[in-house]
């Protein structure tokens, strides 16, 4: 404390030497008095943004799974309707030697191909154009520092591989269930 007072006295002498007359007004401005204290763990300005990101991430993951399952069922129902419409042709093909696996592949190839294309296009747009939309949304809500985009294998798995597996599993299951009938039932449209 004595050392700080000595430095303060030296500063006052220097200010007098350069012509500053109202040292008391200057002293009120330059003093650093601790008037309030918020510990780091309780500071909302530090923790709210990261907590909000965590809940947004969880919500988006669940939304992605729900939407992919809904789309998979839509594709599966479309494939089942196509099988019903093409029943006599399927019966003839099965009687001619085509296997269930070949026909299942035929009816599930389009949904799986659409999912692959959507995953590729979605990742390209997500890391380029749409990234700016999300960044602007969070910058408008929080004062965040500049960031660097990190390419994550976890994100690739959750946005590309998992939807592809879900889509494949649901459409193949629904198509295979419909293809369990015998060739004669298909030809009779039973």
Coordinates of N, CA and C in Angstrom, one line a residue:
X1 N 0.8 -1.2 0.0 CA 0.0 0.0 0.0 C 0.9 1.2 0.0
X2 N 1.9 1.2 0.8 CA 2.8 2.4 0.9 C 3.5 2.7 -0.5
X3 N 3.8 1.6 -1.2 CA 4.5 1.7 -2.5 C 3.5 2.3 -3.5
X4 N 2.2 1.9 -3.5 CA 1.2 2.5 -4.4 C 1.0 3.9 -4.1
X5 N 0.9 4.3 -2.8 CA 0.8 5.7 -2.4 C 1.9 6.5 -2.9
X6 N 3.1 6.0 -2.8 CA 4.3 6.7 -3.3 C 4.3 6.9 -4.8
X7 N 3.8 5.9 -5.5 CA 3.7 6.0 -7.0 C 2.6 7.1 -7.3
X8 N 1.5 7.1 -6.5 CA 0.5 8.1 -6.7 C 1.0 9.5 -6.5
X9 N 1.8 9.7 -5.5 CA 2.4 11.0 -5.2 C 3.3 11.4 -6.3
X10 N 4.1 10.5 -6.9 CA 5.0 10.8 -8.0 C 4.1 11.2 -9.2
X11 N 3.0 10.5 -9.4 CA 2.1 10.8 -10.6 C 1.5 12.2 -10.4
X12 N 1.1 12.6 -9.2 CA 0.6 13.9 -8.9 C 1.6 15.0 -9.2
X13 N 2.9 14.7 -8.8 CA 4.0 15.7 -9.1 C 4.2 15.9 -10.6
X14 N 4.1 14.8 -11.3 CA 4.3 14.9 -12.8 C 3.1 15.6 -13.4
X15 N 1.9 15.4 -12.9 CA 0.8 16.1 -13.5 C 0.8 17.6 -13.1
X16 N 1.3 17.9 -12.0 CA 1.5 19.4 -11.6 C 2.5 20.0 -12.5
X17 N 3.6 19.2 -12.8 CA 4.7 19.7 -13.7 C 4.2 20.0 -15.1
X18 N 3.2 19.2 -15.6 CA 2.7 19.5 -17.0 C 1.5 20.4 -17.0
X19 N 1.0 20.8 -15.9 CA 0.0 21.8 -15.8 C -1.4 21.3 -15.5
X20 N -1.6 20.1 -15.1 CA -2.9 19.6 -14.7 C -3.2 20.2 -13.4
X21 N -4.3 21.0 -13.3 CA -4.6 21.7 -12.0 C -5.6 20.9 -11.1
X22 N -6.6 20.3 -11.7 CA -7.6 19.6 -10.9 C -7.3 18.1 -10.7
X23 N -6.4 17.9 -9.8 CA -5.9 16.5 -9.6 C -7.0 15.7 -8.9
X24 N -7.8 16.3 -8.1 CA -8.8 15.5 -7.4 C -9.8 15.0 -8.3
X25 N -10.2 15.7 -9.4 CA -11.2 15.2 -10.4 C -10.6 14.1 -11.1
X26 N -9.3 14.2 -11.5 CA -8.6 13.2 -12.2 C -8.5 11.9 -11.3
X27 N -8.3 12.1 -10.0 CA -8.1 11.0 -9.1 C -9.4 10.2 -9.0
X28 N -10.6 10.8 -9.1 CA -11.9 10.1 -9.1 C -12.1 9.3 -10.3
X29 N -11.5 9.7 -11.4 CA -11.7 9.0 -12.7 C -10.7 7.8 -12.7
X30 N -9.5 8.0 -12.3 CA -8.5 6.9 -12.4 C -8.5 5.9 -11.3
X31 N -9.2 6.1 -10.3 CA -9.1 5.0 -9.2 C -10.0 3.8 -9.6
X32 N -9.4 2.7 -9.3 CA -10.1 1.4 -9.6 C -10.6 0.8 -8.3
X33 N -11.9 1.0 -8.1 CA -12.4 0.5 -6.9 C -13.4 -0.7 -7.2
X34 N -13.2 -1.8 -6.6 CA -14.1 -3.0 -6.8 C -15.4 -2.7 -6.1
X35 N -16.4 -2.6 -6.9 CA -17.8 -2.3 -6.3 C -18.7 -3.5 -6.3
X36 N -18.4 -4.5 -7.2 CA -19.2 -5.7 -7.3 C -18.4 -6.8 -7.8
X37 N -18.8 -8.0 -7.5 CA -18.0 -9.2 -8.0 C -19.0 -10.3 -8.3
X38 N -18.8 -10.9 -9.5 CA -19.6 -12.1 -9.9 C -18.6 -13.2 -10.2
X39 N -18.6 -14.3 -9.5 CA -17.7 -15.4 -9.8 C -17.9 -15.9 -11.2
X40 N -16.9 -16.5 -11.8 CA -17.0 -17.0 -13.2 C -18.1 -18.0 -13.4
X41 N -18.3 -18.9 -12.4 CA -19.3 -20.0 -12.6 C -20.7 -19.4 -12.6
X42 N -20.9 -18.3 -12.0 CA -22.3 -17.7 -12.0 C -22.5 -16.6 -13.0
X43 N -21.4 -16.3 -13.8 CA -21.5 -15.2 -14.8 C -22.3 -15.7 -16.0
X44 N -23.5 -15.3 -16.2 CA -24.3 -15.7 -17.4 C -23.7 -15.2 -18.7
X45 N -23.0 -14.1 -18.7 CA -22.4 -13.6 -19.9 C -21.4 -14.6 -20.5
X46 N -20.8 -15.4 -19.6 CA -19.8 -16.4 -20.0 C -20.4 -17.7 -20.4
X47 N -21.4 -18.1 -19.7 CA -21.9 -19.5 -19.8 C -23.2 -19.6 -20.6
X48 N -24.0 -18.6 -20.8 CA -25.3 -18.8 -21.4 C -25.1 -19.2 -22.9
X49 N -24.2 -18.6 -23.6 CA -24.1 -18.9 -25.1 C -23.7 -20.4 -25.2
X50 N -22.8 -20.9 -24.5 CA -22.4 -22.3 -24.7 C -23.5 -23.2 -24.2
X51 N -24.2 -22.9 -23.1 CA -25.3 -23.7 -22.7 C -26.4 -23.7 -23.8
X52 N -26.6 -22.6 -24.4 CA -27.7 -22.5 -25.5 C -27.3 -23.3 -26.7
X53 N -26.0 -23.3 -27.0 CA -25.5 -24.1 -28.2 C -25.7 -25.5 -27.9
X54 N -25.5 -26.0 -26.7 CA -25.7 -27.4 -26.3 C -27.1 -27.8 -26.5
X55 N -28.1 -27.0 -26.0 CA -29.5 -27.4 -26.1 C -29.9 -27.3 -27.6
X56 N -29.4 -26.4 -28.4 CA -29.7 -26.3 -29.8 C -29.2 -27.5 -30.5
X57 N -28.0 -28.0 -30.2 CA -27.4 -29.1 -30.8 C -28.3 -30.4 -30.6
X58 N -28.7 -30.6 -29.3 CA -29.5 -31.7 -29.0 C -30.9 -31.7 -29.7
X59 N -31.5 -30.5 -29.8 CA -32.8 -30.4 -30.4 C -32.6 -30.7 -31.9
X60 N -31.6 -30.2 -32.6 CA -31.3 -30.4 -34.0 C -31.1 -31.9 -34.3
X61 N -30.4 -32.6 -33.4 CA -30.1 -34.0 -33.6 C -31.4 -34.8 -33.5
X62 N -32.3 -34.5 -32.5 CA -33.5 -35.2 -32.5 C -34.4 -34.9 -33.7
X63 N -34.4 -33.6 -34.0 CA -35.3 -33.2 -35.2 C -34.8 -33.9 -36.5
X64 N -33.5 -34.0 -36.6 CA -32.9 -34.7 -37.8 C -33.4 -36.2 -37.8
X65 N -33.3 -36.9 -36.7 CA -33.7 -38.3 -36.6 C -35.2 -38.4 -37.0
X66 N -36.0 -37.6 -36.4 CA -37.5 -37.7 -36.6 C -37.8 -37.4 -38.1
X67 N -37.2 -36.4 -38.6 CA -37.5 -36.1 -40.1 C -37.0 -37.2 -41.0
X68 N -35.8 -37.8 -40.7 CA -35.3 -38.9 -41.6 C -36.2 -40.1 -41.5
X69 N -36.7 -40.4 -40.3 CA -37.6 -41.6 -40.1 C -38.9 -41.3 -40.8
X70 N -39.4 -40.1 -40.7 CA -40.7 -39.8 -41.4 C -40.5 -39.9 -42.9
X71 N -39.4 -39.3 -43.4 CA -39.1 -39.4 -44.9 C -38.9 -40.9 -45.3
X72 N -38.2 -41.7 -44.4 CA -38.0 -43.1 -44.8 C -39.4 -43.8 -44.9
X73 N -40.3 -43.5 -44.0 CA -41.6 -44.2 -44.0 C -42.4 -43.7 -45.3
X74 N -42.2 -42.4 -45.7 CA -42.9 -42.0 -46.9 C -42.3 -42.7 -48.1
X75 N -41.0 -42.8 -48.2 CA -40.4 -43.6 -49.3 C -40.8 -45.1 -49.2
X76 N -40.8 -45.6 -48.0 CA -41.3 -47.0 -47.9 C -42.7 -47.3 -48.3
X77 N -43.6 -46.4 -48.0 CA -45.0 -46.5 -48.4 C -45.1 -46.3 -49.9
X78 N -44.3 -45.4 -50.5 CA -44.3 -45.2 -51.9 C -43.8 -46.5 -52.6
X79 N -42.8 -47.1 -52.1 CA -42.3 -48.3 -52.7 C -43.3 -49.5 -52.5
X80 N -44.0 -49.5 -51.4 CA -45.0 -50.5 -51.2 C -46.2 -50.3 -52.2
X81 N -46.5 -49.1 -52.4 CA -47.6 -48.8 -53.4 C -47.1 -49.2 -54.8
X82 N -45.9 -48.9 -55.1 CA -45.3 -49.3 -56.5 C -45.3 -50.8 -56.6
X83 N -45.0 -51.5 -55.5 CA -45.0 -53.0 -55.6 C -46.4 -53.5 -55.8
X84 N -47.4 -52.9 -55.1 CA -48.8 -53.3 -55.3 C -49.3 -53.1 -56.7
X85 N -48.9 -51.9 -57.3 CA -49.3 -51.6 -58.6 C -48.6 -52.5 -59.6
X86 N -47.3 -52.9 -59.4 CA -46.6 -53.8 -60.3 C -46.7 -55.2 -59.9
X87 N -47.6 -55.6 -59.1 CA -47.7 -57.0 -58.6 C -47.6 -58.1 -59.6
X88 N -48.4 -58.0 -60.7 CA -48.4 -59.0 -61.7 C -47.0 -59.1 -62.4
X89 N -46.4 -58.0 -62.7 CA -45.0 -58.0 -63.3 C -44.0 -58.6 -62.3
X90 N -44.1 -58.3 -61.0 CA -43.2 -58.8 -60.0 C -43.4 -60.4 -60.0
X91 N -44.7 -60.8 -60.0 CA -44.9 -62.2 -60.0 C -44.3 -62.9 -61.2
X92 N -44.4 -62.3 -62.3 CA -43.8 -62.9 -63.6 C -42.3 -62.9 -63.5
X93 N -41.7 -61.8 -63.0 CA -40.3 -61.8 -62.8 C -39.8 -62.8 -61.8
X94 N -40.5 -62.9 -60.7 CA -40.1 -63.9 -59.7 C -40.2 -65.3 -60.3
X95 N -41.3 -65.6 -61.0 CA -41.4 -66.9 -61.7 C -40.4 -67.2 -62.7
X96 N -39.9 -66.1 -63.3 CA -38.8 -66.2 -64.4 C -37.4 -66.4 -63.8
X97 N -37.3 -66.3 -62.5 CA -36.0 -66.5 -61.8 C -35.4 -65.3 -61.1
X98 N -36.0 -64.2 -61.1 CA -35.5 -63.0 -60.4 C -35.6 -63.3 -58.9
X99 N -34.7 -62.9 -58.1 CA -34.7 -63.2 -56.7 C -35.4 -62.0 -55.9
X100 N -35.8 -62.3 -54.7 CA -36.4 -61.2 -53.9 C -35.3 -60.1 -53.7
X101 N -34.1 -60.4 -53.5 CA -33.1 -59.4 -53.2 C -32.9 -58.5 -54.4
X102 N -33.0 -59.0 -55.6 CA -32.9 -58.1 -56.8 C -34.0 -57.2 -56.9
X103 N -35.2 -57.7 -56.6 CA -36.4 -56.8 -56.7 C -36.4 -55.8 -55.5
X104 N -36.0 -56.2 -54.4 CA -35.9 -55.3 -53.2 C -34.9 -54.2 -53.6
X105 N -33.8 -54.6 -54.2 CA -32.8 -53.6 -54.6 C -33.4 -52.6 -55.6
X106 N -34.2 -53.1 -56.5 CA -34.8 -52.2 -57.5 C -35.7 -51.2 -56.9
X107 N -36.5 -51.6 -55.9 CA -37.5 -50.7 -55.3 C -36.9 -49.8 -54.2
X108 N -35.7 -50.1 -53.7 CA -35.1 -49.3 -52.7 C -33.9 -48.5 -53.2
X109 N -33.5 -48.7 -54.4 CA -32.4 -48.0 -55.0 C -32.7 -46.5 -55.1
X110 N -33.8 -46.1 -55.5 CA -34.2 -44.7 -55.7 C -34.1 -43.9 -54.3
X111 N -34.8 -44.4 -53.3 CA -34.8 -43.7 -52.0 C -33.4 -43.6 -51.4
X112 N -32.6 -44.6 -51.6 CA -31.2 -44.6 -51.1 C -30.3 -43.6 -51.9
X113 N -30.5 -43.6 -53.2 CA -29.8 -42.7 -54.0 C -30.2 -41.2 -53.7
X114 N -31.4 -41.0 -53.5 CA -31.9 -39.6 -53.1 C -31.2 -39.2 -51.8
X115 N -31.2 -40.1 -50.9 CA -30.6 -39.8 -49.6 C -29.1 -39.5 -49.7
X116 N -28.4 -40.3 -50.5 CA -26.9 -40.0 -50.8 C -26.7 -38.6 -51.4
X117 N -27.5 -38.3 -52.4 CA -27.4 -37.0 -53.1 C -27.7 -35.9 -52.1
X118 N -28.8 -36.1 -51.3 CA -29.2 -35.1 -50.3 C -28.1 -34.9 -49.2
X119 N -27.4 -36.0 -48.8 CA -26.3 -35.9 -47.8 C -25.1 -35.1 -48.4
X120 N -24.8 -35.4 -49.7 CA -23.7 -34.7 -50.3 C -24.0 -33.2 -50.4
X121 N -25.1 -32.9 -51.0 CA -25.5 -31.5 -51.2 C -25.7 -30.8 -49.9
X122 N -26.3 -31.4 -48.9 CA -26.5 -30.8 -47.6 C -25.2 -30.5 -46.9
X123 N -24.2 -31.4 -47.0 CA -22.9 -31.0 -46.4 C -22.2 -29.9 -47.1
X124 N -22.3 -29.9 -48.5 CA -21.7 -28.8 -49.2 C -22.3 -27.5 -48.8
X125 N -23.6 -27.4 -48.8 CA -24.3 -26.2 -48.5 C -24.1 -25.8 -47.0
X126 N -24.1 -26.8 -46.1 CA -24.0 -26.6 -44.7 C -22.6 -26.0 -44.3
X127 N -21.6 -26.3 -45.0 CA -20.3 -25.8 -44.7 C -19.9 -24.6 -45.6
X128 N -20.8 -24.1 -46.5 CA -20.5 -22.9 -47.2 C -21.6 -21.9 -47.0
X129 N -22.7 -22.0 -47.8 CA -23.7 -20.9 -47.8 C -24.5 -20.8 -46.5
X130 N -25.0 -22.0 -46.1 CA -25.9 -22.0 -44.9 C -25.2 -21.7 -43.6
X131 N -23.8 -21.9 -43.6 CA -23.0 -21.6 -42.4 C -23.2 -20.2 -42.0
X132 N -23.2 -19.3 -43.0 CA -23.3 -17.8 -42.8 C -24.6 -17.5 -42.1
X133 N -25.7 -18.2 -42.5 CA -27.0 -17.9 -41.9 C -27.0 -18.2 -40.4
X134 N -26.4 -19.3 -40.0 CA -26.4 -19.7 -38.6 C -25.4 -18.8 -37.9
X135 N -24.3 -18.5 -38.4 CA -23.3 -17.6 -37.8 C -24.0 -16.2 -37.5
X136 N -24.7 -15.7 -38.5 CA -25.4 -14.4 -38.3 C -26.5 -14.5 -37.3
X137 N -27.2 -15.6 -37.2 CA -28.2 -15.8 -36.2 C -27.6 -15.7 -34.8
X138 N -26.5 -16.4 -34.6 CA -25.9 -16.4 -33.2 C -25.2 -15.1 -33.0
X139 N -24.6 -14.5 -34.0 CA -24.0 -13.2 -33.8 C -25.0 -12.1 -33.4
X140 N -26.2 -12.2 -33.9 CA -27.2 -11.2 -33.6 C -27.7 -11.4 -32.1
X141 N -27.5 -12.6 -31.6 CA -28.0 -12.9 -30.2 C -26.9 -12.7 -29.2
X142 N -25.7 -13.0 -29.5 CA -24.5 -13.0 -28.6 C -23.4 -12.2 -29.2
X143 N -22.6 -11.7 -28.3 CA -21.3 -11.0 -28.8 C -20.2 -12.1 -28.7
X144 N -20.1 -12.8 -29.8 CA -19.1 -13.9 -29.8 C -17.8 -13.5 -30.5
X145 N -16.7 -14.1 -30.2 CA -15.5 -13.8 -30.9 C -15.5 -14.4 -32.3
X146 N -14.5 -14.1 -33.1 CA -14.4 -14.7 -34.4 C -14.2 -16.2 -34.2
X147 N -14.6 -17.0 -35.2 CA -14.5 -18.4 -35.0 C -13.8 -19.0 -36.3
X148 N -13.4 -20.2 -36.2 CA -12.9 -21.0 -37.3 C -13.7 -22.2 -37.5
X149 N -14.2 -22.5 -38.7 CA -15.0 -23.6 -39.0 C -14.1 -24.9 -38.9
X150 N -14.6 -25.8 -38.1 CA -13.9 -27.1 -37.9 C -14.7 -28.2 -38.6
X151 N -14.1 -29.0 -39.4 CA -14.8 -30.1 -40.1 C -14.8 -31.3 -39.2
X152 N -16.0 -31.7 -38.8 CA -16.1 -32.7 -37.8 C -16.6 -34.1 -38.4
X153 N -15.9 -35.1 -38.0 CA -16.3 -36.5 -38.5 C -17.6 -36.8 -37.8
X154 N -17.8 -36.4 -36.5 CA -19.0 -36.6 -35.8 C -20.2 -36.0 -36.5
X155 N -20.0 -34.8 -37.0 CA -21.1 -34.1 -37.8 C -21.4 -34.9 -39.1
X156 N -20.4 -35.3 -39.7 CA -20.6 -36.1 -41.0 C -21.3 -37.4 -40.7
X157 N -21.0 -38.0 -39.6 CA -21.7 -39.3 -39.3 C -23.2 -39.0 -39.0
X158 N -23.4 -37.9 -38.2 CA -24.8 -37.6 -37.8 C -25.7 -37.1 -38.9
X159 N -25.1 -36.4 -39.9 CA -25.8 -35.8 -40.9 C -25.8 -36.5 -42.3
X160 N -25.0 -37.5 -42.4 CA -24.9 -38.2 -43.6 C -25.0 -39.7 -43.5
X161 N -24.2 -40.3 -42.6 CA -24.1 -41.8 -42.5 C -25.4 -42.3 -41.8
X162 N -25.7 -41.6 -40.7 CA -26.9 -42.1 -39.9 C -28.2 -42.0 -40.7
X163 N -28.5 -40.8 -41.4 CA -29.7 -40.8 -42.2 C -29.7 -41.8 -43.3
X164 N -28.5 -42.1 -43.9 CA -28.4 -43.1 -44.9 C -28.8 -44.5 -44.4
X165 N -28.3 -44.8 -43.2 CA -28.6 -46.1 -42.6 C -30.0 -46.2 -42.2
X166 N -30.6 -45.1 -41.6 CA -32.0 -45.1 -41.2 C -32.9 -45.3 -42.5
X167 N -32.6 -44.5 -43.5 CA -33.4 -44.6 -44.8 C -33.3 -46.0 -45.4
X168 N -32.1 -46.6 -45.4 CA -31.9 -47.9 -46.0 C -32.6 -49.0 -45.2
X169 N -32.5 -48.9 -43.9 CA -33.1 -49.9 -43.0 C -34.6 -49.9 -43.1
X170 N -35.2 -48.7 -43.1 CA -36.7 -48.6 -43.1 C -37.2 -49.0 -44.5
X171 N -36.7 -48.5 -45.5 CA -37.2 -48.8 -46.9 C -36.9 -50.3 -47.2
X172 N -35.8 -50.8 -46.9 CA -35.5 -52.3 -47.2 C -36.5 -53.1 -46.3
X173 N -36.7 -52.8 -45.1 CA -37.6 -53.6 -44.2 C -39.0 -53.6 -44.8
X174 N -39.5 -52.4 -45.2 CA -40.9 -52.3 -45.7 C -41.0 -53.0 -47.0
X175 N -40.0 -52.9 -47.9 CA -40.0 -53.5 -49.2 C -39.9 -55.0 -49.0
X176 N -39.0 -55.5 -48.2 CA -38.8 -56.9 -48.0 C -40.1 -57.6 -47.4
X177 N -40.7 -56.8 -46.5 CA -42.0 -57.3 -45.9 C -43.0 -57.6 -47.0
X178 N -43.1 -56.6 -47.9 CA -44.1 -56.8 -49.0 C -43.7 -57.9 -50.0
X179 N -42.4 -58.1 -50.2 CA -41.9 -59.1 -51.2 C -41.9 -60.5 -50.6
X180 N -42.4 -60.7 -49.4 CA -42.3 -62.1 -48.9 C -43.4 -63.0 -49.5
X181 N -44.3 -62.4 -50.3 CA -45.4 -63.2 -50.9 C -44.8 -64.1 -52.0
X182 N -45.5 -65.2 -52.4 CA -45.0 -66.1 -53.4 C -45.3 -65.5 -54.8
X183 N -44.6 -65.9 -55.8 CA -44.8 -65.4 -57.2 C -46.3 -65.6 -57.6
X184 N -46.9 -66.7 -57.3 CA -48.3 -66.9 -57.7 C -49.2 -65.8 -57.1
X185 N -49.0 -65.5 -55.8 CA -49.9 -64.4 -55.2 C -49.6 -63.1 -55.9
X186 N -48.4 -62.8 -56.2 CA -48.1 -61.6 -57.0 C -48.9 -61.6 -58.3
X187 N -48.8 -62.7 -59.0 CA -49.5 -62.7 -60.3 C -51.0 -62.6 -60.2
X188 N -51.5 -63.1 -59.2 CA -53.0 -63.0 -59.0 C -53.4 -61.7 -58.3
X189 N -52.3 -60.9 -57.9 CA -52.5 -59.6 -57.2 C -53.2 -59.8 -55.9
X190 N -52.8 -60.9 -55.2 CA -53.3 -61.2 -53.9 C -52.4 -60.4 -52.9

